[in-house]
C-alpha cells in the first residue's frame, strides 16, 4: 500500500526526533523512503520550518550536511501522536 505525503512527512519527523540529526542516507533508511521522494519531502519540511539543514564541520575543511527536527516540528509531531 502506498503511503500518503502526510505519512511520509510524519515518518521523517519521527526518524529525526528519535535519531537525529541525521545524514540524508540515514534519514532515507530510518523513514523507509527513496532518495528522490525524500529530498522533496525534506524541502517541504524545511520550508515549513519543521526540519532544518545543518552543516557539521569535519576534518580537512569538509562539511557534512545533516538534517534535524525543529521545535516547531516536535510540536507538530506531538499533535500527530495524540491522534494515534
CSV table of N, CA, C and O in Angstrom, one decimal:
chain,number,residue,atom,x,y,z
A,1,UNK,N,0.8,-1.2,0.0
A,1,UNK,CA,0.0,0.0,0.0
A,1,UNK,C,0.9,1.3,0.0
A,1,UNK,O,1.9,1.3,0.7
A,2,UNK,N,0.5,2.2,-0.8
A,2,UNK,CA,1.3,3.4,-0.9
A,2,UNK,C,1.0,4.4,0.2
A,2,UNK,O,-0.2,4.6,0.6
A,3,UNK,N,2.0,5.0,0.7
A,3,UNK,CA,1.9,6.0,1.8
A,3,UNK,C,1.5,7.4,1.2
A,3,UNK,O,2.0,7.8,0.2
A,4,UNK,N,0.8,8.1,2.0
A,4,UNK,CA,0.5,9.5,1.6
A,4,UNK,C,1.7,10.4,1.9
A,4,UNK,O,2.5,10.0,2.7
A,5,UNK,N,1.6,11.6,1.4
A,5,UNK,CA,2.7,12.5,1.7
A,5,UNK,C,2.7,12.8,3.2
A,5,UNK,O,3.8,12.9,3.8
A,6,UNK,N,1.6,13.0,3.8
A,6,UNK,CA,1.5,13.2,5.2
A,6,UNK,C,2.1,12.1,6.0
A,6,UNK,O,2.9,12.4,7.0
A,7,UNK,N,1.9,10.9,5.6
A,7,UNK,CA,2.5,9.8,6.4
A,7,UNK,C,4.0,9.8,6.2
A,7,UNK,O,4.8,9.5,7.2
A,8,UNK,N,4.5,10.2,5.0
A,8,UNK,CA,5.9,10.3,4.8
A,8,UNK,C,6.6,11.4,5.6
A,8,UNK,O,7.6,11.2,6.2
A,9,UNK,N,5.9,12.5,5.7
A,9,UNK,CA,6.3,13.7,6.5
A,9,UNK,C,6.5,13.2,8.0
A,9,UNK,O,7.5,13.5,8.6
A,10,UNK,N,5.4,12.6,8.5
A,10,UNK,CA,5.5,12.1,9.9
A,10,UNK,C,6.6,11.1,10.1
A,10,UNK,O,7.3,11.2,11.1
A,11,UNK,N,6.8,10.2,9.2
A,11,UNK,CA,7.9,9.2,9.3
A,11,UNK,C,9.2,9.9,9.4
A,11,UNK,O,10.1,9.5,10.2
A,12,UNK,N,9.4,10.9,8.5
A,12,UNK,CA,10.7,11.7,8.5
A,12,UNK,C,10.9,12.4,9.9
A,12,UNK,O,11.9,12.3,10.5
A,13,UNK,N,9.8,13.1,10.3
A,13,UNK,CA,9.9,13.8,11.6
A,13,UNK,C,10.2,12.8,12.8
A,13,UNK,O,11.0,13.2,13.6
A,14,UNK,N,9.5,11.7,12.7
A,14,UNK,CA,9.8,10.7,13.8
A,14,UNK,C,11.2,10.2,13.8
A,14,UNK,O,11.9,10.1,14.8
A,15,UNK,N,11.8,9.9,12.6
A,15,UNK,CA,13.2,9.5,12.5
A,15,UNK,C,14.1,10.6,13.0
A,15,UNK,O,15.1,10.3,13.7
A,16,UNK,N,13.8,11.8,12.7
A,16,UNK,CA,14.7,12.9,13.1
A,16,UNK,C,14.6,13.1,14.6
A,16,UNK,O,15.5,13.4,15.3
A,17,UNK,N,13.4,13.0,15.2
A,17,UNK,CA,13.2,13.1,16.6
A,17,UNK,C,13.8,12.0,17.4
A,17,UNK,O,14.4,12.3,18.4
A,18,UNK,N,13.8,10.8,16.9
A,18,UNK,CA,14.4,9.7,17.6
A,18,UNK,C,15.9,9.6,17.5
A,18,UNK,O,16.6,9.3,18.4
A,19,UNK,N,16.4,9.8,16.3
A,19,UNK,CA,17.8,9.5,16.0
A,19,UNK,C,18.6,10.7,15.5
A,19,UNK,O,19.8,10.6,15.3
A,20,UNK,N,18.0,11.8,15.3
A,20,UNK,CA,18.6,13.0,14.6
A,20,UNK,C,19.6,13.7,15.4
A,20,UNK,O,19.7,13.5,16.6
A,21,UNK,N,20.4,14.6,14.9
A,21,UNK,CA,20.5,14.9,13.4
A,21,UNK,C,21.1,13.8,12.6
A,21,UNK,O,21.9,13.1,13.1
A,22,UNK,N,20.6,13.6,11.4
A,22,UNK,CA,21.0,12.5,10.5
A,22,UNK,C,21.4,13.0,9.1
A,22,UNK,O,20.9,14.0,8.6
A,23,UNK,N,22.3,12.2,8.5
A,23,UNK,CA,22.7,12.4,7.1
A,23,UNK,C,21.5,12.0,6.3
A,23,UNK,O,20.6,11.2,6.7
A,24,UNK,N,21.5,12.4,5.0
A,24,UNK,CA,20.4,12.1,4.1
A,24,UNK,C,20.1,10.6,4.0
A,24,UNK,O,19.0,10.2,4.1
A,25,UNK,N,21.2,9.9,3.8
A,25,UNK,CA,21.0,8.4,3.6
A,25,UNK,C,20.5,7.7,4.9
A,25,UNK,O,19.7,6.8,4.8
A,26,UNK,N,20.9,8.2,6.1
A,26,UNK,CA,20.3,7.7,7.3
A,26,UNK,C,18.9,8.0,7.5
A,26,UNK,O,18.1,7.1,7.9
A,27,UNK,N,18.4,9.2,7.1
A,27,UNK,CA,17.0,9.5,7.1
A,27,UNK,C,16.3,8.6,6.2
A,27,UNK,O,15.2,8.1,6.5
A,28,UNK,N,16.9,8.4,5.0
A,28,UNK,CA,16.2,7.5,4.0
A,28,UNK,C,16.0,6.1,4.5
A,28,UNK,O,14.9,5.6,4.4
A,29,UNK,N,16.9,5.5,5.2
A,29,UNK,CA,16.7,4.2,5.8
A,29,UNK,C,15.8,4.2,7.0
A,29,UNK,O,15.0,3.3,7.1
A,30,UNK,N,15.9,5.1,7.9
A,30,UNK,CA,15.1,5.1,9.1
A,30,UNK,C,13.6,5.4,8.7
A,30,UNK,O,12.7,4.8,9.4
A,31,UNK,N,13.3,6.2,7.7
A,31,UNK,CA,12.0,6.6,7.3
A,31,UNK,C,11.4,5.6,6.2
A,31,UNK,O,10.3,5.7,5.9
A,32,UNK,N,12.3,4.9,5.6
A,32,UNK,CA,12.0,3.9,4.6
A,32,UNK,C,11.4,4.7,3.4
A,32,UNK,O,10.3,4.4,2.9
A,33,UNK,N,12.1,5.7,2.9
A,33,UNK,CA,11.6,6.5,1.7
A,33,UNK,C,12.8,6.6,0.7
A,33,UNK,O,13.9,6.8,1.1
A,34,UNK,N,12.5,6.5,-0.5
A,34,UNK,CA,13.6,6.5,-1.5
A,34,UNK,C,14.1,8.0,-1.6
A,34,UNK,O,13.5,8.9,-1.2
A,35,UNK,N,15.3,8.1,-2.2
A,35,UNK,CA,16.1,9.3,-2.1
A,35,UNK,C,15.4,10.5,-2.8
A,35,UNK,O,15.3,11.6,-2.2
A,36,UNK,N,14.9,10.3,-4.0
A,36,UNK,CA,14.3,11.4,-4.7
A,36,UNK,C,13.0,12.0,-4.0
A,36,UNK,O,12.8,13.2,-3.9
A,37,UNK,N,12.2,11.1,-3.5
A,37,UNK,CA,11.0,11.5,-2.7
A,37,UNK,C,11.4,12.1,-1.4
A,37,UNK,O,10.8,13.1,-1.0
A,38,UNK,N,12.4,11.6,-0.8
A,38,UNK,CA,12.9,12.1,0.5
A,38,UNK,C,13.4,13.6,0.3
A,38,UNK,O,13.1,14.4,1.2
A,39,UNK,N,14.1,13.8,-0.7
A,39,UNK,CA,14.6,15.2,-1.0
A,39,UNK,C,13.4,16.2,-1.1
A,39,UNK,O,13.4,17.3,-0.5
A,40,UNK,N,12.4,15.8,-1.8
A,40,UNK,CA,11.2,16.6,-2.0
A,40,UNK,C,10.5,16.9,-0.6
A,40,UNK,O,10.1,18.0,-0.3
A,41,UNK,N,10.4,15.8,0.2
A,41,UNK,CA,9.7,15.9,1.5
A,41,UNK,C,10.6,16.8,2.4
A,41,UNK,O,10.0,17.6,3.1
A,42,UNK,N,11.9,16.6,2.4
A,42,UNK,CA,12.7,17.4,3.3
A,42,UNK,C,12.7,18.9,2.9
A,42,UNK,O,12.6,19.8,3.8
A,43,UNK,N,12.6,19.2,1.6
A,43,UNK,CA,12.5,20.6,1.1
A,43,UNK,C,11.2,21.2,1.7
A,43,UNK,O,11.2,22.3,2.2
A,44,UNK,N,10.1,20.4,1.6
A,44,UNK,CA,8.8,20.9,2.1
A,44,UNK,C,8.9,21.1,3.6
A,44,UNK,O,8.5,22.2,4.1
A,45,UNK,N,9.5,20.2,4.4
A,45,UNK,CA,9.6,20.3,5.8
A,45,UNK,C,10.5,21.5,6.2
A,45,UNK,O,10.2,22.2,7.2
A,46,UNK,N,11.5,21.7,5.5
A,46,UNK,CA,12.4,22.9,5.8
A,46,UNK,C,11.6,24.2,5.5
A,46,UNK,O,11.7,25.1,6.3
A,47,UNK,N,10.9,24.2,4.4
A,47,UNK,CA,10.1,25.4,4.1
A,47,UNK,C,9.1,25.7,5.1
A,47,UNK,O,8.8,26.9,5.4
A,48,UNK,N,8.5,24.7,5.7
A,48,UNK,CA,7.5,24.9,6.8
A,48,UNK,C,8.1,25.0,8.2
A,48,UNK,O,7.4,25.1,9.2
A,49,UNK,N,9.5,25.1,8.2
A,49,UNK,CA,10.2,25.2,9.5
A,49,UNK,C,9.9,24.1,10.5
A,49,UNK,O,9.9,24.3,11.7
A,50,UNK,N,9.8,22.9,9.9
A,50,UNK,CA,9.6,21.7,10.7
A,50,UNK,C,10.9,20.9,10.9
A,50,UNK,O,11.0,20.1,11.8
A,51,UNK,N,11.8,21.1,9.9
A,51,UNK,CA,13.1,20.5,9.9
A,51,UNK,C,14.1,21.5,9.5
A,51,UNK,O,13.7,22.5,8.9
A,52,UNK,N,15.4,21.3,9.7
A,52,UNK,CA,16.4,22.2,9.3
A,52,UNK,C,17.6,21.4,8.8
A,52,UNK,O,17.9,20.3,9.2
A,53,UNK,N,18.3,22.1,7.9
A,53,UNK,CA,19.6,21.5,7.4
A,53,UNK,C,20.7,22.2,8.2
A,53,UNK,O,20.7,23.4,8.4
A,54,UNK,N,21.6,21.3,8.6
A,54,UNK,CA,22.8,21.8,9.4
A,54,UNK,C,24.1,21.3,8.8
A,54,UNK,O,24.1,20.3,8.2
A,55,UNK,N,25.1,22.1,9.0
A,55,UNK,CA,26.4,21.7,8.4
A,55,UNK,C,27.3,21.3,9.6
A,55,UNK,O,27.5,22.1,10.5
A,56,UNK,N,27.8,20.1,9.6
A,56,UNK,CA,28.8,19.6,10.6
A,56,UNK,C,30.2,19.8,10.0
A,56,UNK,O,30.4,19.4,8.9
A,57,UNK,N,31.1,20.4,10.8
A,57,UNK,CA,32.4,20.5,10.3
A,57,UNK,C,33.3,19.3,10.6
A,57,UNK,O,33.4,18.9,11.8
A,58,UNK,N,33.8,18.7,9.6
A,58,UNK,CA,34.6,17.5,9.8
A,58,UNK,C,36.1,17.9,9.5
A,58,UNK,O,36.4,19.1,9.3
A,59,UNK,N,37.0,17.0,9.6
A,59,UNK,CA,38.4,17.2,9.3
A,59,UNK,C,38.6,17.7,7.9
A,59,UNK,O,37.8,17.4,7.0
A,60,UNK,N,39.7,18.4,7.7
A,60,UNK,CA,40.2,18.9,6.4
A,60,UNK,C,39.1,19.8,5.7
A,60,UNK,O,38.9,19.7,4.5
A,61,UNK,N,38.5,20.6,6.4
A,61,UNK,CA,37.5,21.6,5.9
A,61,UNK,C,36.4,21.0,5.1
A,61,UNK,O,35.8,21.6,4.2
A,62,UNK,N,36.1,19.8,5.4
A,62,UNK,CA,35.0,19.1,4.7
A,62,UNK,C,33.7,19.2,5.5
A,62,UNK,O,33.7,18.8,6.7
A,63,UNK,N,32.6,19.7,4.9
A,63,UNK,CA,31.4,19.8,5.7
A,63,UNK,C,30.5,18.7,5.4
A,63,UNK,O,30.3,18.2,4.2
A,64,UNK,N,29.8,18.2,6.4
A,64,UNK,CA,28.8,17.1,6.2
A,64,UNK,C,27.4,17.7,6.5
A,64,UNK,O,27.3,18.4,7.6
A,65,UNK,N,26.5,17.5,5.6
A,65,UNK,CA,25.1,18.1,5.8
A,65,UNK,C,24.3,17.1,6.6
A,65,UNK,O,24.3,15.9,6.2
A,66,UNK,N,23.6,17.5,7.6
A,66,UNK,CA,22.7,16.7,8.4
A,66,UNK,C,21.4,17.4,8.5
A,66,UNK,O,21.3,18.6,8.3
A,67,UNK,N,20.4,16.6,8.8
A,67,UNK,CA,19.0,17.2,9.0
A,67,UNK,C,18.6,16.9,10.4
A,67,UNK,O,18.8,15.9,11.0
A,68,UNK,N,17.9,17.9,11.0
A,68,UNK,CA,17.4,17.9,12.3
A,68,UNK,C,16.0,18.4,12.4
A,68,UNK,O,15.5,19.2,11.6
A,69,UNK,N,15.2,17.9,13.4
A,69,UNK,CA,13.9,18.4,13.6
A,69,UNK,C,13.9,19.7,14.4
A,69,UNK,O,14.8,19.9,15.2
A,70,UNK,N,13.0,20.6,14.1
A,70,UNK,CA,13.0,21.9,14.9
A,70,UNK,C,12.0,21.8,16.0
A,70,UNK,O,11.3,20.8,16.1
A,71,UNK,N,12.0,22.8,16.8
A,71,UNK,CA,11.0,22.9,17.9
A,71,UNK,C,9.6,22.8,17.4
A,71,UNK,O,8.7,22.1,17.9
A,72,UNK,N,9.3,23.5,16.3
A,72,UNK,CA,8.0,23.5,15.7
A,72,UNK,C,7.7,22.1,15.2
A,72,UNK,O,6.5,21.7,15.3
A,73,UNK,N,8.7,21.4,14.6
A,73,UNK,CA,8.5,20.1,14.1
A,73,UNK,C,8.1,19.1,15.3
A,73,UNK,O,7.3,18.3,15.1
A,74,UNK,N,8.8,19.3,16.4
A,74,UNK,CA,8.5,18.5,17.6
A,74,UNK,C,7.0,18.7,18.1
A,74,UNK,O,6.3,17.8,18.4
A,75,UNK,N,6.6,20.0,18.0
A,75,UNK,CA,5.2,20.3,18.4
A,75,UNK,C,4.2,19.6,17.5
A,75,UNK,O,3.2,19.1,17.9
A,76,UNK,N,4.5,19.7,16.2
A,76,UNK,CA,3.6,19.1,15.2
A,76,UNK,C,3.5,17.6,15.4
A,76,UNK,O,2.5,17.0,15.4
A,77,UNK,N,4.7,17.0,15.6
A,77,UNK,CA,4.8,15.6,15.8
A,77,UNK,C,4.0,15.1,17.0
A,77,UNK,O,3.3,14.1,17.0
A,78,UNK,N,4.1,16.0,18.1
A,78,UNK,CA,3.3,15.7,19.3
A,78,UNK,C,1.8,15.6,19.0
A,78,UNK,O,1.1,14.7,19.5
A,79,UNK,N,1.3,16.5,18.2
A,79,UNK,CA,-0.1,16.5,17.8
A,79,UNK,C,-0.5,15.3,17.1
A,79,UNK,O,-1.6,14.7,17.3
A,80,UNK,N,0.4,14.8,16.2
A,80,UNK,CA,0.1,13.6,15.4
A,80,UNK,C,0.1,12.4,16.4
A,80,UNK,O,-0.7,11.4,16.1
A,81,UNK,N,1.0,12.3,17.3
A,81,UNK,CA,1.0,11.2,18.3
A,81,UNK,C,-0.3,11.2,19.1
A,81,UNK,O,-0.8,10.1,19.4
A,82,UNK,N,-0.9,12.3,19.4
A,82,UNK,CA,-2.1,12.4,20.1
A,82,UNK,C,-3.3,11.8,19.3
A,82,UNK,O,-4.3,11.3,19.8
A,83,UNK,N,-3.2,11.9,18.0
A,83,UNK,CA,-4.2,11.4,17.1
A,83,UNK,C,-4.2,9.9,16.9
A,83,UNK,O,-5.2,9.3,16.5
A,84,UNK,N,-3.0,9.3,17.2
A,84,UNK,CA,-2.9,7.8,17.0
A,84,UNK,C,-3.8,7.0,17.9
A,84,UNK,O,-4.3,7.2,18.9
